[in-house]
CSV table of C-alpha atoms and ligand atoms in Angstrom, one decimal:
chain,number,residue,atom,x,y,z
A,1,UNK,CA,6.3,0.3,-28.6
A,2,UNK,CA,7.3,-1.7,-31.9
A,3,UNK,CA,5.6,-0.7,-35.0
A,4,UNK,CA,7.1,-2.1,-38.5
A,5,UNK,CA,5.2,-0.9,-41.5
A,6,UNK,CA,5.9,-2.8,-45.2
A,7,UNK,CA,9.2,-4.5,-44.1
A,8,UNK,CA,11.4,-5.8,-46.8
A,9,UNK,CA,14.6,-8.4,-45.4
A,10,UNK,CA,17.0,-10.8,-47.3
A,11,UNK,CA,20.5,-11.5,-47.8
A,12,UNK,CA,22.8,-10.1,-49.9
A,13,UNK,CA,20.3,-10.3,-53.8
A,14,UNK,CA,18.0,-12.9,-52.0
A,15,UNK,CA,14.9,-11.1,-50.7
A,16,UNK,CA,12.9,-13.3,-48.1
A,17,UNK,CA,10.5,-11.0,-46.3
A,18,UNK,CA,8.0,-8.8,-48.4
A,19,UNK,CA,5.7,-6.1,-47.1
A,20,UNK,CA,5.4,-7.5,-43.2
A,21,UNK,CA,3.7,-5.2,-41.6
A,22,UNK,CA,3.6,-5.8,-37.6
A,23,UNK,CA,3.4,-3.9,-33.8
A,24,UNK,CA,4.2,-5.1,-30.2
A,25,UNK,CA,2.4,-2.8,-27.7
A,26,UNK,CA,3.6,-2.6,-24.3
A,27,UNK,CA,3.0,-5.7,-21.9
A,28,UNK,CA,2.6,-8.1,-25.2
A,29,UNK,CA,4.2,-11.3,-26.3
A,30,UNK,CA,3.3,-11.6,-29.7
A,31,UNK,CA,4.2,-14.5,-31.7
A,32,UNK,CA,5.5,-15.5,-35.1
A,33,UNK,CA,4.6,-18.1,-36.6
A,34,UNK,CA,5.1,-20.6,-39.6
A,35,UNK,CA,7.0,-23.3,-41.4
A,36,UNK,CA,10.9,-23.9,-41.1
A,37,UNK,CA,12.2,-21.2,-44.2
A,38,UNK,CA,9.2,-18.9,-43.8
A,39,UNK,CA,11.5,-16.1,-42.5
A,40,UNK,CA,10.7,-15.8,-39.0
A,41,UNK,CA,14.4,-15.8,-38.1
A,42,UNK,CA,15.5,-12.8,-41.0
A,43,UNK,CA,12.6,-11.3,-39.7
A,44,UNK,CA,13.8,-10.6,-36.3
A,45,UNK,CA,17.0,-10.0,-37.9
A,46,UNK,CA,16.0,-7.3,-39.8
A,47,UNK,CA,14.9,-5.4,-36.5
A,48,UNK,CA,18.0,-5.3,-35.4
A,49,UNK,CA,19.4,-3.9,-38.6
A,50,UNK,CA,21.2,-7.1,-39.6
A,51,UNK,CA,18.7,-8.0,-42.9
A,52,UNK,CA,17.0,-4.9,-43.2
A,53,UNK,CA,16.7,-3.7,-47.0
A,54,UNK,CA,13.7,-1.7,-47.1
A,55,UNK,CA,10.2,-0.6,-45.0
A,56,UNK,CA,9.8,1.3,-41.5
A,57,UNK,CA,10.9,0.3,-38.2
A,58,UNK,CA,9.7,2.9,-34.8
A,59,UNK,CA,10.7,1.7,-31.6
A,60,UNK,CA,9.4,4.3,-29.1
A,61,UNK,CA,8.6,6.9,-31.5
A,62,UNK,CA,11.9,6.6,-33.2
A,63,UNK,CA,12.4,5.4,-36.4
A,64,UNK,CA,15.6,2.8,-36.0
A,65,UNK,CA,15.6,1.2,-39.8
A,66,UNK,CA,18.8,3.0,-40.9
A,67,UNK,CA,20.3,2.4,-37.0
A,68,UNK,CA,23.7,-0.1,-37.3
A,69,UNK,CA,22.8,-3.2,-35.0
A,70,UNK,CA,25.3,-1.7,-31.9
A,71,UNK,CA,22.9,1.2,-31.7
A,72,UNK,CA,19.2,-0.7,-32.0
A,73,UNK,CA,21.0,-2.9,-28.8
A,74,UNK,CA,22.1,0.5,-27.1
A,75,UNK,CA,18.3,1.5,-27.7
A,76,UNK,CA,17.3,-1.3,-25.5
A,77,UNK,CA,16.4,-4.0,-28.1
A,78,UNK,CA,17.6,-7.7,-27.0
A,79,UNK,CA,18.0,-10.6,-29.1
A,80,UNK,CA,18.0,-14.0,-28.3
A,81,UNK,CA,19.0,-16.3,-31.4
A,82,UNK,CA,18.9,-19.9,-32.0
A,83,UNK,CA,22.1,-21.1,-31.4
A,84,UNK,CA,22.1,-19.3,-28.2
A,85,UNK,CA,25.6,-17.6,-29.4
A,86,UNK,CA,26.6,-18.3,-25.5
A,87,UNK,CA,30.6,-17.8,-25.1
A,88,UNK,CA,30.9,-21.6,-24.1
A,89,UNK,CA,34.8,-20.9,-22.2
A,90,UNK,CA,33.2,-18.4,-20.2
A,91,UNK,CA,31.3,-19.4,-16.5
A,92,UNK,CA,27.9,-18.5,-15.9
A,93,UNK,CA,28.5,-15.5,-14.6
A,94,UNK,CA,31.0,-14.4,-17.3
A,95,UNK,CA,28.1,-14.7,-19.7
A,96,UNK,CA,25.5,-12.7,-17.6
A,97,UNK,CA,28.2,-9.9,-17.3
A,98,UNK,CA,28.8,-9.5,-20.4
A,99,UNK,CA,25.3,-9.2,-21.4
A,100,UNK,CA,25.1,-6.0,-18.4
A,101,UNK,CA,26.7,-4.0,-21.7
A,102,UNK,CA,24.4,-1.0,-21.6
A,103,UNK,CA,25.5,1.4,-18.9
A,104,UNK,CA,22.1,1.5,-17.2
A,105,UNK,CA,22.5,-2.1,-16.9
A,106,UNK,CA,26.2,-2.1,-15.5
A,107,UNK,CA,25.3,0.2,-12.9
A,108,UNK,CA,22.8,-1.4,-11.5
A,109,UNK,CA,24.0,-5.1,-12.3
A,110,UNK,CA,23.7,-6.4,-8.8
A,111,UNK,CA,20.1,-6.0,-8.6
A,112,UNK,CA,20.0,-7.1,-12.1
A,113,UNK,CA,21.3,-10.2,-11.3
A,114,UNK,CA,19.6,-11.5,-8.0
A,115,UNK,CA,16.3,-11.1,-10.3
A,116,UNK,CA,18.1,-13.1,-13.3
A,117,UNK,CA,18.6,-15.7,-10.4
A,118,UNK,CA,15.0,-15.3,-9.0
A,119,UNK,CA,13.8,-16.2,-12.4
A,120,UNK,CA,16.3,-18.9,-12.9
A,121,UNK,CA,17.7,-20.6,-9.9
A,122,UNK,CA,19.1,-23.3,-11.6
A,123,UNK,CA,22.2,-20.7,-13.3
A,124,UNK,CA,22.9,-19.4,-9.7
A,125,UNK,CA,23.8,-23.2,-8.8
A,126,UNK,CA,25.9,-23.9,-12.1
A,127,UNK,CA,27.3,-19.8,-11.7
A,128,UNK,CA,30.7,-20.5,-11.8
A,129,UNK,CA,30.2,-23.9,-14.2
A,130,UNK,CA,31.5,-23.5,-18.0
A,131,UNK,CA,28.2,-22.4,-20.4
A,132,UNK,CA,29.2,-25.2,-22.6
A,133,UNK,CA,29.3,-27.8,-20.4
A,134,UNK,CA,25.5,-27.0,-19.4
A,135,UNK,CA,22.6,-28.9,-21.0
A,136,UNK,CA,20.8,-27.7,-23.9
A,137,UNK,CA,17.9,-26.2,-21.4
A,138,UNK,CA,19.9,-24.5,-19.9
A,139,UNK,CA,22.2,-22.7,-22.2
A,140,UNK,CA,18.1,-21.5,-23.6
A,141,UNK,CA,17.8,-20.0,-19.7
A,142,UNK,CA,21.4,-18.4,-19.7
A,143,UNK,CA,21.1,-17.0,-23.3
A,144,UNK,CA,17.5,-15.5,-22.3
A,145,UNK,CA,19.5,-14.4,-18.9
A,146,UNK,CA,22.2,-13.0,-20.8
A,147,UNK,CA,19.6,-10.9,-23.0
A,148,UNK,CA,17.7,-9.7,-19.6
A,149,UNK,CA,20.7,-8.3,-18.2
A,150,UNK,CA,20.9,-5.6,-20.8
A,151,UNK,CA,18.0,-4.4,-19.0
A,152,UNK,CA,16.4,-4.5,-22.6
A,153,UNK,CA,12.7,-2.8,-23.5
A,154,UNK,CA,12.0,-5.3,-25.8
A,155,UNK,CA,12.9,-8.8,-26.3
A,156,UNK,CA,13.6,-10.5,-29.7
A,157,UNK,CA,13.2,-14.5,-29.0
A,158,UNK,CA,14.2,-16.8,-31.7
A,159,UNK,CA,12.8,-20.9,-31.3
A,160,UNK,CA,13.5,-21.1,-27.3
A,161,UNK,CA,11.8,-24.3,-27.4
A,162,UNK,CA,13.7,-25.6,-30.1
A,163,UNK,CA,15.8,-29.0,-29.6
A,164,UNK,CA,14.3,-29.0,-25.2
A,165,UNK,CA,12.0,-31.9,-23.6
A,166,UNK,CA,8.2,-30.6,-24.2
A,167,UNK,CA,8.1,-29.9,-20.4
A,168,UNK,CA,11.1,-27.7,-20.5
A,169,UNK,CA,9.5,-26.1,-23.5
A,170,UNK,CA,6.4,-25.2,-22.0
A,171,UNK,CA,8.2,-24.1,-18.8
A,172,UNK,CA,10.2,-21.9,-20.5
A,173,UNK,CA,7.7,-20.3,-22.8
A,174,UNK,CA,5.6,-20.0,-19.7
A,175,UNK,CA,8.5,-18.2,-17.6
A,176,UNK,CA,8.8,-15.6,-20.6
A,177,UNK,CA,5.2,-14.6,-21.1
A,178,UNK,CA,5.4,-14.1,-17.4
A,179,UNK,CA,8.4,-11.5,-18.3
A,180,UNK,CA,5.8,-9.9,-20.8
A,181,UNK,CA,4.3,-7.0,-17.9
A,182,UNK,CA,8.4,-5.7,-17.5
A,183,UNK,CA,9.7,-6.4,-21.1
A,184,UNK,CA,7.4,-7.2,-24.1
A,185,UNK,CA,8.2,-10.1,-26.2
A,186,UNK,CA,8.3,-10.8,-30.0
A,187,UNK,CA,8.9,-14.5,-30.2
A,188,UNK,CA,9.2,-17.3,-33.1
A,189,UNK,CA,8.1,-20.4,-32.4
A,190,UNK,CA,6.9,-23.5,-34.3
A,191,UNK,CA,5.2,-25.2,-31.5
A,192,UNK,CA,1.7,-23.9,-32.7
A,193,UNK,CA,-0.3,-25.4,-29.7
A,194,UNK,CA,1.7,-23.6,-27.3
A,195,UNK,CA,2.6,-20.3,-28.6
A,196,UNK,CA,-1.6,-20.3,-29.3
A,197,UNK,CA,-2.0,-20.8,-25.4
A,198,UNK,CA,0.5,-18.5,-24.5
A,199,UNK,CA,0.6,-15.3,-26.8
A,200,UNK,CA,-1.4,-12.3,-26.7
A,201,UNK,CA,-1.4,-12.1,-30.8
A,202,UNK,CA,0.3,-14.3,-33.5
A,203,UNK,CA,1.7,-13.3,-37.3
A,204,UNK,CA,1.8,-16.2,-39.1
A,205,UNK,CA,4.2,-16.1,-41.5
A,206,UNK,CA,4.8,-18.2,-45.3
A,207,UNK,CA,7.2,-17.6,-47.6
A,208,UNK,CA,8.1,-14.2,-45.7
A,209,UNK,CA,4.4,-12.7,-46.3
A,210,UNK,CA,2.0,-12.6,-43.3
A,211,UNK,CA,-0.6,-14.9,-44.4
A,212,UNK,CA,-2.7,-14.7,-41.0
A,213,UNK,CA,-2.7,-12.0,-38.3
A,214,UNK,CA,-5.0,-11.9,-34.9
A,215,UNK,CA,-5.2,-12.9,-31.2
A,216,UNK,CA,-4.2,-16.4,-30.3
A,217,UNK,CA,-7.3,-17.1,-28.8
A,218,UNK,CA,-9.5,-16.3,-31.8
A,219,UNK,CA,-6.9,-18.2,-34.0
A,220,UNK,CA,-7.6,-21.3,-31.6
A,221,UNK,CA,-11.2,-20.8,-33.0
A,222,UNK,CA,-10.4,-20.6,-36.7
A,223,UNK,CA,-10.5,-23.7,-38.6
A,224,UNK,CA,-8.1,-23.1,-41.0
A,225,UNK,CA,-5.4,-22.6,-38.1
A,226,UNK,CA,-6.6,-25.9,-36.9
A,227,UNK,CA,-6.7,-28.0,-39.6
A,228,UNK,CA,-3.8,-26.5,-41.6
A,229,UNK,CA,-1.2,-26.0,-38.1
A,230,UNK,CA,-2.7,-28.2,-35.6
A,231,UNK,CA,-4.2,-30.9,-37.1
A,232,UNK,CA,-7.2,-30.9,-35.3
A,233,UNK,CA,-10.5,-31.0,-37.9
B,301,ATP,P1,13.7,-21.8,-39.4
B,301,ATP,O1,12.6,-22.2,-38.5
B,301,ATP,O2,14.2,-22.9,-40.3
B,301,ATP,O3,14.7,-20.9,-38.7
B,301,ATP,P2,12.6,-19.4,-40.4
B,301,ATP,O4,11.1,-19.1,-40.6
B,301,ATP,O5,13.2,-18.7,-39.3
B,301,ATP,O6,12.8,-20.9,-40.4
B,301,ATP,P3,14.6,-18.1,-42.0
B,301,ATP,O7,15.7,-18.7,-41.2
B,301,ATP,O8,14.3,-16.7,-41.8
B,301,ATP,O9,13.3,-18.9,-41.8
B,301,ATP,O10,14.9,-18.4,-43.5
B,301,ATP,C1,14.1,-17.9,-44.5
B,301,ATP,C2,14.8,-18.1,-45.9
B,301,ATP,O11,16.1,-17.3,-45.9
B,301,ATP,C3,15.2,-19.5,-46.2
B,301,ATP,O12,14.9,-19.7,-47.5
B,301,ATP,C4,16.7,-19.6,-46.0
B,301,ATP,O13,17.2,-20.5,-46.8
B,301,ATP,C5,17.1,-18.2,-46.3
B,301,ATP,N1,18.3,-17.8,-45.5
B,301,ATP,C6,18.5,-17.9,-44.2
B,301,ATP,N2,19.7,-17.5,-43.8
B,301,ATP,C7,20.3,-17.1,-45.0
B,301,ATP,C8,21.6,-16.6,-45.3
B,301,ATP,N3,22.5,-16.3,-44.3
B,301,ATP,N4,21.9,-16.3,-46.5
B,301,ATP,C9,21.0,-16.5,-47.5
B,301,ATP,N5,19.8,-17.0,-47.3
B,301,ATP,C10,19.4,-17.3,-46.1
């Protein structure tokens, strides 16, 4: 589904991932992991052609690297960024329309939306509410909403735990690895415990190299995960 072979991503002169090498198959969520500047977030970047500088990128047998971002989202890649990037003027709604932008989606945006609601009742209550009058949790579900209604193939997640209540947290990591059988997932996350409970496989990233690769559950196992990321001995 996502296979990235000796990736290279930076800004401008400053290089911040080297030679990531990573796939997603079909009904995965796969995890990155690592400390805050590791690179988790250019990482993602870069596979929607916004930090890419050098390496391969096939998404469904097609090589997208050299893709402009408009077309890798036309492909059927969504991404979810911290910051959520929600139009905060705009209702509910608005938002969930707006993120219908592939034509596959608009046509069948009805449908699109009753599951968006299925999934998250709470933004068929606050529809016609202002996304920036909503609280931080759920401005995570609408921006996750948003991305589903582009009726995406893969989904890019960037922190959706970050700055929520640990329940909310674990109920919304929970509600996306549920998502994993229709859409597979590439998520970074720094809650180690949970992403470890929840993911199929986790990257774990330092200083934009992947230092550690394998499923979550044998990485429960591994004392260097523990002791170095969970602090368990
Ligand atoms: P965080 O959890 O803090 O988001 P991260 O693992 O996602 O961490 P990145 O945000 O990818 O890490 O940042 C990796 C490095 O890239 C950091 O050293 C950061 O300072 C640098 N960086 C991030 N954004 C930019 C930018 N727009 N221009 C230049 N350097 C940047």
């Amino acid at each position: 589904m996502l296979e990235v072979h000796r990736l290279e991503a930076g800004y401008g002169p400053f290089q911040v991932i080297s030679d990531v090498s990573l796939v997603v198959r079909p009904g995965e969520m796969v995890a990155l992991l690592g400390p805050n500047g590791a690179g988790k977030t250019t990482l993602l970047k870069a596979l929607m052609g916004l930090t890419w500088r050098r390496g391969k990128i096939v998404f469904q047998g097609k090589s997208i690297e050299h893709l402009p971002p408009h077309r890798i989202a036309h492909l059927g890649i969504a991404i979810v960024l911290e910051g959520r990037s929600l139009f905060p003027e705009m209702t509910v709604y608005e938002n969930l329309l707006v993120g219908a932008y592939r034509p596959m989606a608009r046509q069948r945006f009805k449908e699109r939306l009753s599951e968006v609601y299925t999934l998250f009742p709470i933004l068929k209550n606050r529809e016609k509410q202002l996304a920036g009058t909503l609280s931080g949790g759920e401005q995570q579900m609408l921006a996750i909403a948003r991305a589903l209604m582009s009726a995406p193939k893969l989904l890019l997640v960037d922190e959706p735990t970050l700055g929520l209540a640990p329940r909310l947290g674990t109920e919304l990591l929970r509600l996306l690895s549920n998502l994993k059988a229709e859409v597979p997932i590439l998520l970074a996350e720094q809650n180690v415990a949970l992403t470890l409970e929840l993911a199929d496989r986790v990257y774990v990233l330092e200083e934009g190299r992947v230092v550690l690769e394998g499923p979550a559950k044998d990485m429960l196992q591994d004392t260097r995960v523990r002791e170095s990321y969970l602090g368990i001995r």
